[in-house]
CSV table of C-alpha atoms and ligand atoms in Angstrom, one decimal:
chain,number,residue,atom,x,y,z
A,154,UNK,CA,157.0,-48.8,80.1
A,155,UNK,CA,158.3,-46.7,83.0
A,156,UNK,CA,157.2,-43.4,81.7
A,157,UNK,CA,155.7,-40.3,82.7
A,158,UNK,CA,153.7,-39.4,80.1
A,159,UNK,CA,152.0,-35.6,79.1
A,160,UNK,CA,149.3,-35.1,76.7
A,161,UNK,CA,147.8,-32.1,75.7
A,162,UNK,CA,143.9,-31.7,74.4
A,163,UNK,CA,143.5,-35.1,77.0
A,164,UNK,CA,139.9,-34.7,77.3
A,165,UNK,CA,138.7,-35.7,74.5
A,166,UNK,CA,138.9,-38.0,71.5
A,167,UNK,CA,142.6,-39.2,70.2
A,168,UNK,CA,144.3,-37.5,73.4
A,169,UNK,CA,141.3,-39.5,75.8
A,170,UNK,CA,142.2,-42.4,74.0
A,171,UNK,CA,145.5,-42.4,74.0
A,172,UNK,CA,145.8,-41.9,77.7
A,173,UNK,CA,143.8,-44.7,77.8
A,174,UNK,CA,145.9,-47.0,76.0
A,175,UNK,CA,148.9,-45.6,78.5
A,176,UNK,CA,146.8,-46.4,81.7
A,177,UNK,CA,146.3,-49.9,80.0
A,178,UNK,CA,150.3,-50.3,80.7
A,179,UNK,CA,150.3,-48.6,83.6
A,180,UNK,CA,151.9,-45.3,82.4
A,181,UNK,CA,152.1,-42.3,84.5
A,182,UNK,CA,149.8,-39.6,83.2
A,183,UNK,CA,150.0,-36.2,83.3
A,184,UNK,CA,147.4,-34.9,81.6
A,185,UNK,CA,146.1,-31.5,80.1
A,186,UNK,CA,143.1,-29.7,78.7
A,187,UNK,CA,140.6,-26.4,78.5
A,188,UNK,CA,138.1,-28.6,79.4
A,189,UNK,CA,138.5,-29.2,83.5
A,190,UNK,CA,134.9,-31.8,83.9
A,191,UNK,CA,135.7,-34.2,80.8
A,192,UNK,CA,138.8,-33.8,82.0
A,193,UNK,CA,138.4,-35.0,85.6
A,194,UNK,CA,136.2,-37.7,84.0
A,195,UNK,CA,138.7,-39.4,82.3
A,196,UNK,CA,141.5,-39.1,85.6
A,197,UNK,CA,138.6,-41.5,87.0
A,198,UNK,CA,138.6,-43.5,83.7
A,199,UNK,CA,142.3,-44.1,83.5
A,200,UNK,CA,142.5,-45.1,87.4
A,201,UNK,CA,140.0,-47.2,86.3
A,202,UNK,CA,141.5,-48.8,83.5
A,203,UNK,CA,145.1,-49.0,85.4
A,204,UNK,CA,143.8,-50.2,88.9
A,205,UNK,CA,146.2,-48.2,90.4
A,206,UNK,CA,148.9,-48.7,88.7
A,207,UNK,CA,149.3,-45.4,87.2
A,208,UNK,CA,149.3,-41.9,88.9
A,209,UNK,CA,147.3,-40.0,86.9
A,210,UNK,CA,146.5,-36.2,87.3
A,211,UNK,CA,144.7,-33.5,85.4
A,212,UNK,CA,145.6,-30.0,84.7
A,213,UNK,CA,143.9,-27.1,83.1
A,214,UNK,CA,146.1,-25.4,80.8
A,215,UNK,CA,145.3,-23.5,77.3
A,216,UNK,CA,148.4,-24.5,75.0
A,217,UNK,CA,148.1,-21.4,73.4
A,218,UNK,CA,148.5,-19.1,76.2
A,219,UNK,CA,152.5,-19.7,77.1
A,220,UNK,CA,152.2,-18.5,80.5
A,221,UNK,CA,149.6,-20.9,81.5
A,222,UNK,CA,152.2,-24.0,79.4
A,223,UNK,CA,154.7,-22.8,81.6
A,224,UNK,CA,152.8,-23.7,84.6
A,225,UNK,CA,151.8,-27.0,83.2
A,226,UNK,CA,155.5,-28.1,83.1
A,227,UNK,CA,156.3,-26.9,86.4
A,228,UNK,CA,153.3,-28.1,88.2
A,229,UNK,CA,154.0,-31.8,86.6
A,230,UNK,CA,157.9,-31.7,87.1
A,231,UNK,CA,157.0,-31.0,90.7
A,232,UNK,CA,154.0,-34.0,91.0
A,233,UNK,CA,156.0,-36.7,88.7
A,234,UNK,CA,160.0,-35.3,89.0
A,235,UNK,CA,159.8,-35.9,85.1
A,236,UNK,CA,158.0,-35.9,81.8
A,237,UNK,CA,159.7,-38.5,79.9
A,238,UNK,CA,157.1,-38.6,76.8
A,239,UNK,CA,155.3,-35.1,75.2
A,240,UNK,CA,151.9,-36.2,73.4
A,241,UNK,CA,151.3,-32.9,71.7
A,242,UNK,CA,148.0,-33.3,70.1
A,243,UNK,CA,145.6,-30.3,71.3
A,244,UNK,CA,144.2,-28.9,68.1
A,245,UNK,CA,141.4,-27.2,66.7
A,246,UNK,CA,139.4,-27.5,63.4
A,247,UNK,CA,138.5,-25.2,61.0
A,248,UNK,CA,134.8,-25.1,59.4
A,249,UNK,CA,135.2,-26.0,55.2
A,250,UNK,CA,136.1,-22.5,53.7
A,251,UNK,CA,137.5,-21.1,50.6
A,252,UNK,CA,140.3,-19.3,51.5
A,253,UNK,CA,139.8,-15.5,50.3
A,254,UNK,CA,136.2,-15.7,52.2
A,255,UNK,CA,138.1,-17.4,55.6
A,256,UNK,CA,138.3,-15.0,58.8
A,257,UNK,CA,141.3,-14.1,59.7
A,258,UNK,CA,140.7,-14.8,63.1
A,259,UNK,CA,139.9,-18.4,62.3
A,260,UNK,CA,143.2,-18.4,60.5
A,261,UNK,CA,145.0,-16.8,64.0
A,262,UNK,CA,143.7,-19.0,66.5
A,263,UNK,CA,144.8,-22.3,64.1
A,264,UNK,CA,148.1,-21.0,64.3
A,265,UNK,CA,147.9,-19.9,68.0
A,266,UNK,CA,146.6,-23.4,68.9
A,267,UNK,CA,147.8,-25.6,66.5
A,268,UNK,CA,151.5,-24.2,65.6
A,269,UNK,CA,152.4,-21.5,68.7
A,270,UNK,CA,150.5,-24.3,71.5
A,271,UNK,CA,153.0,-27.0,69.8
A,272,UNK,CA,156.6,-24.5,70.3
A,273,UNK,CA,155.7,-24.0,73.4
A,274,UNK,CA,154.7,-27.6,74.7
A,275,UNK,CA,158.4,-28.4,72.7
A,276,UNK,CA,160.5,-25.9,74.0
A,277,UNK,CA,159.2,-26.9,77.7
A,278,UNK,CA,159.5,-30.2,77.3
A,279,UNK,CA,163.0,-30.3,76.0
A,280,UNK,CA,164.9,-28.2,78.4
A,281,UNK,CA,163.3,-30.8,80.9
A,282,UNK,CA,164.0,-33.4,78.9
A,283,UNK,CA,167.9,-32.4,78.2
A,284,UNK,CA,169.4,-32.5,81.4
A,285,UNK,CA,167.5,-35.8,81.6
A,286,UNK,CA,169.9,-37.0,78.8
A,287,UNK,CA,166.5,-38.0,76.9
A,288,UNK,CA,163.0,-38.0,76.1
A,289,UNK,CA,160.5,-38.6,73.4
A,290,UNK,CA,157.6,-35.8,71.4
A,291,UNK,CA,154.9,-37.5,69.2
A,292,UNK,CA,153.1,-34.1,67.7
A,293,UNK,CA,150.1,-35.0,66.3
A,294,UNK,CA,149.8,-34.0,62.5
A,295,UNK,CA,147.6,-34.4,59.8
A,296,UNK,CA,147.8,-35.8,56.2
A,297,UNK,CA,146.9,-32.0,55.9
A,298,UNK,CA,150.1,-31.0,56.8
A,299,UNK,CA,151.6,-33.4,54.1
A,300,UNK,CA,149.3,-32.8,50.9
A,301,UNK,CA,146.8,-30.5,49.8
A,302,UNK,CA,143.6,-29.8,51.8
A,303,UNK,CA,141.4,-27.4,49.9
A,304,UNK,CA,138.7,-25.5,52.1
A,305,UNK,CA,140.9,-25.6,55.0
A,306,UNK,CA,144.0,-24.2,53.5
A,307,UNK,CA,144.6,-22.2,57.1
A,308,UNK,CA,144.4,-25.4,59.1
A,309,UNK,CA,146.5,-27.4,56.7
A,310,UNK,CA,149.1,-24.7,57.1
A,311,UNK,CA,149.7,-25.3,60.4
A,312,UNK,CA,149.7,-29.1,60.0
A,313,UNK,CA,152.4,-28.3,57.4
A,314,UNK,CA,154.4,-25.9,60.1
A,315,UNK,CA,154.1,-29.3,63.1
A,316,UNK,CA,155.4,-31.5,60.2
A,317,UNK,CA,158.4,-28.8,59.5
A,318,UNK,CA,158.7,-28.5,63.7
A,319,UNK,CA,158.9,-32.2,64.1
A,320,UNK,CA,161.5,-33.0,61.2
A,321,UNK,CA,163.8,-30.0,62.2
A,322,UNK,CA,163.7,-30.7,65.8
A,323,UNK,CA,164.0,-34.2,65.4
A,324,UNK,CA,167.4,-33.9,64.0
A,325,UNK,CA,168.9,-30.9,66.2
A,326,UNK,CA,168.1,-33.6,68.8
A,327,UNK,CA,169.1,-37.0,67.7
A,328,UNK,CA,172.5,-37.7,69.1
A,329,UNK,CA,171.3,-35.9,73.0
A,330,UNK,CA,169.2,-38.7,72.9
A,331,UNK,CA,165.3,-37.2,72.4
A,332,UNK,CA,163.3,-38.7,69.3
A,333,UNK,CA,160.8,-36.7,68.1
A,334,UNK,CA,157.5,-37.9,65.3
A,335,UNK,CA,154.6,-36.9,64.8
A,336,UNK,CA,151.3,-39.0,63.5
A,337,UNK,CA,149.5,-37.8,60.3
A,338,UNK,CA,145.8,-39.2,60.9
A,339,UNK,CA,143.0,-38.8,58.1
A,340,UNK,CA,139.8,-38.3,59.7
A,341,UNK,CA,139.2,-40.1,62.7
A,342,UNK,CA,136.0,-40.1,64.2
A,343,UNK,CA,136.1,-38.2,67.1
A,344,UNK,CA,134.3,-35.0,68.5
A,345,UNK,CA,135.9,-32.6,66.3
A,346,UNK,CA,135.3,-34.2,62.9
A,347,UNK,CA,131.4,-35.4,64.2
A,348,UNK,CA,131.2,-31.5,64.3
A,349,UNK,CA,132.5,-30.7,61.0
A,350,UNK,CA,130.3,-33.7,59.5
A,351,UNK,CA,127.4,-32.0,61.6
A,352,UNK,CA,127.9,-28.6,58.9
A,353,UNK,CA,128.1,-30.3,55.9
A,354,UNK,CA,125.4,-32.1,53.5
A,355,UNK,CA,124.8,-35.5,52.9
A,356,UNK,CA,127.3,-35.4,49.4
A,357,UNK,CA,130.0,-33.6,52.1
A,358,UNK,CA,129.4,-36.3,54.8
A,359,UNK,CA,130.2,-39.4,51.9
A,360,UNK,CA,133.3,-37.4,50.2
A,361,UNK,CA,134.5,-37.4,53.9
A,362,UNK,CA,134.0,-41.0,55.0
A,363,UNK,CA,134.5,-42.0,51.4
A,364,UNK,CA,137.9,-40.2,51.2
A,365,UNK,CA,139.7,-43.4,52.6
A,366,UNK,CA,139.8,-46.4,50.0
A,367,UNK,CA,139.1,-48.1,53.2
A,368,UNK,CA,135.7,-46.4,52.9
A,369,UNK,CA,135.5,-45.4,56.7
A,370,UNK,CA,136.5,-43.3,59.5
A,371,UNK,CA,139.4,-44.0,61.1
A,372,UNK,CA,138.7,-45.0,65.4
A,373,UNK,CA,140.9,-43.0,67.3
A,374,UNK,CA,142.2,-46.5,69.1
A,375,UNK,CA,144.0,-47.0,65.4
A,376,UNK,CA,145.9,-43.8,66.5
A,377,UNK,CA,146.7,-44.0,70.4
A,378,UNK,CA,147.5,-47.6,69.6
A,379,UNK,CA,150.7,-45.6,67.0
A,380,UNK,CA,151.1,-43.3,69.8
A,381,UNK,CA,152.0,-45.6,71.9
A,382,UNK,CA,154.3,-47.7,69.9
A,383,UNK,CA,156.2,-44.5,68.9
A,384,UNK,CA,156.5,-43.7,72.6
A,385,UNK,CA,158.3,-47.4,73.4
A,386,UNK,CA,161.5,-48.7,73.0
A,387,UNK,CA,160.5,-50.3,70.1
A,388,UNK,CA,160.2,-47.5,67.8
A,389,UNK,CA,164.0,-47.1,69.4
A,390,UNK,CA,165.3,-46.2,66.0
A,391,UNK,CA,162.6,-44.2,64.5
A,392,UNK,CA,162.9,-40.6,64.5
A,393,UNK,CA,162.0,-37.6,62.4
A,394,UNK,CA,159.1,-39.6,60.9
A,395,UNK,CA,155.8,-38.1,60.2
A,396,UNK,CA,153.7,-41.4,60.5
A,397,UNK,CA,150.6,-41.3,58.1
A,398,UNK,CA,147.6,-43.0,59.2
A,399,UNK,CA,144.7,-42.2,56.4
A,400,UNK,CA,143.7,-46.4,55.7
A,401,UNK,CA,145.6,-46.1,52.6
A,402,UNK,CA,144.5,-42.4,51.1
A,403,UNK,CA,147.9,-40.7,50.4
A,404,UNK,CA,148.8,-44.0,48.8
B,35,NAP,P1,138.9,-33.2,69.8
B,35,NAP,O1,138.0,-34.4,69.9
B,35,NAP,O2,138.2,-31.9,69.5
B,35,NAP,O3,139.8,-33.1,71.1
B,35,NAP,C1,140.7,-32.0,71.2
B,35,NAP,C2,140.8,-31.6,72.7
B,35,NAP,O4,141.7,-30.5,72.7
B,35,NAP,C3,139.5,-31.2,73.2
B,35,NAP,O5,139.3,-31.7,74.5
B,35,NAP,C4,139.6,-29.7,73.2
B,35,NAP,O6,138.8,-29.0,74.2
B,35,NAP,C5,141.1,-29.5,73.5
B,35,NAP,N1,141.6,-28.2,73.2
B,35,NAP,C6,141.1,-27.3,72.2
B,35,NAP,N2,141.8,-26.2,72.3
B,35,NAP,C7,142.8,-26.3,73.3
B,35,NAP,C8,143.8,-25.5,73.8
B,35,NAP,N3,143.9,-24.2,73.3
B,35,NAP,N4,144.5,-25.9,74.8
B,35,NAP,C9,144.4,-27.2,75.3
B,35,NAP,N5,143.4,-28.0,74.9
B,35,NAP,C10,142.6,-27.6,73.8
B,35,NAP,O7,139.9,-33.4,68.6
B,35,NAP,P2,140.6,-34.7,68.0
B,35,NAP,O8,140.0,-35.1,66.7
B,35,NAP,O9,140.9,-35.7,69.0
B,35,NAP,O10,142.0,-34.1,67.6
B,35,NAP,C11,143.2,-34.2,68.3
B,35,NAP,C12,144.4,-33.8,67.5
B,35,NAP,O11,144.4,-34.6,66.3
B,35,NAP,C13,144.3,-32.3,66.9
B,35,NAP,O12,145.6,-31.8,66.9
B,35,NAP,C14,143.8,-32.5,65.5
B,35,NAP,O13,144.1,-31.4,64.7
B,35,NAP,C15,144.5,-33.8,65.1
B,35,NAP,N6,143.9,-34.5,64.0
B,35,NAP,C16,142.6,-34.9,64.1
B,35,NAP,C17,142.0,-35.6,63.1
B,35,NAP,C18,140.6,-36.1,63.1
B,35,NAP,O14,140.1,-36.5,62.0
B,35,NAP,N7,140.0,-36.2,64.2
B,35,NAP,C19,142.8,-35.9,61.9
B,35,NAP,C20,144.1,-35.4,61.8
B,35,NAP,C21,144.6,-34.7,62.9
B,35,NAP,P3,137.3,-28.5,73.7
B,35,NAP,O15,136.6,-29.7,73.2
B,35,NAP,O16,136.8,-27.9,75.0
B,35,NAP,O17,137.6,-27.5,72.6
């Protein structure tokens, strides 16, 4: 693999890991977050991991804000030349709710993270990618945004709306040579569903772990390792798929 590689939401758990699994094959890595220090962190971690190999560099971007995604693009077209490979996959959770008692500015910043943060990441990415004559998005979904999610209707919304982005998108782009998936974890256990287990009672904690017939979280290695396979050339003919990875539960 000799790609330059962005990911957004980087510092932390499936985007950390996922740049891990890059640095393993001595990827370049552009890579993005709010969070500057657990950012920085994991530069050091991936260096580490590729022994040089990779050029690795961290940038502080909200995807939210478009101005700031702008940047993003432009500063790494201008340290790498190209971004080959768009790992959208900053997101944000949403605290169990029922819908008519949810705030609605909950509700706006899942769609201004989630849904506006992906657009924008997209658009950027494909007018570089076009005149490139190619490139590769992996969005990262949810098997919220393929089924019912009750108590976090607004979130599974905009899982729903990056499933609809990736389908659409994937076939406007096909024949100019850009495939574009996304991922549809269950919960993996990273920082943002330890938090949502840290609001919920013991019964909550079990329906979540238990919701897998694999009867476990899923590690967020089980998902950069997809990420990275989608990003190959051996996922050469796969396109416009919205990859579940639940252990079996939409089966
Ligand atoms: P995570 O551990 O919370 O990591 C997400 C990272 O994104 C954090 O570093 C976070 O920074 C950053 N971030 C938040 N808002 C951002 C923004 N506006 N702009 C740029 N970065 C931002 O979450 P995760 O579990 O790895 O989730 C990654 C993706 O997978 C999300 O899209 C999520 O919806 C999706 N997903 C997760 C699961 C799961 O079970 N974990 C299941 C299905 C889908 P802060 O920590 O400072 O907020």
């Amino acid at each position: 693999m000799s790609h330059t590689v962005l990911i957004t939401g980087a510092a932390s758990g499936i985007g950390a890991q996922a740049a891990k699994h890059f640095a393993q094959k001595g990827v370049d890595l552009a890579l993005s977050d709010i969070n500057e220090e657990a950012g920085l962190a994991l530069v050091d971690e991936c260096n580490h991991i590729s022994q040089g190999q990779s050029k690795v560099t961290f940038y502080i971007a909200d995807v939210s804000d478009k101005v700031a995604v702008t940047e993003l693009f432009r500063a790494a077209k201008n340290d790498f030349g190209q971004i080959n490979v768009l790992v959208n996959n900053a997101g944000i959770e949403y605290p169990p709710t029922p819908l008519h008692l949810t705030d609605d500015a909950l509700f706006e910043k899942n769609i201004a993270v989630n849904v506006k943060g992906v657009w924008y990441c997209m658009k950027e990415a494909l007018n570089m990618m076009l005149p490139n004559g190619g490139g590769n998005i992996i969005n990262i979904a949810s098997v919220a945004g393929l089924r019912s999610a009750p108590m976090i209707a607004g979130y599974s919304a905009t899982k729903h709306a990056v499933v609809g982005l990736t389908k659409s998108a994937a076939v406007e782009y096909a024949k100019l040579g850009i495939r574009i998936n996304a991922v549809c974890p269950s919960f993996i256990d990273t920082p943002m569903v330890q938090r949502t287990l840290e609001q919920m009672d013991e019964r909550g904690q079990k329906s979540i772990v238990g919701a897998s017939p694999m009867k476990r979280l899923g590690r967020p290695e089980e998902i950069a390792a997809a990420i990275v396979w989608l990003a190959s050339d051996e996922a050469s003919f796969m396109n416009g798929h919205c990859m579940t990875l639940d252990g079996g539960m939409l089966a």
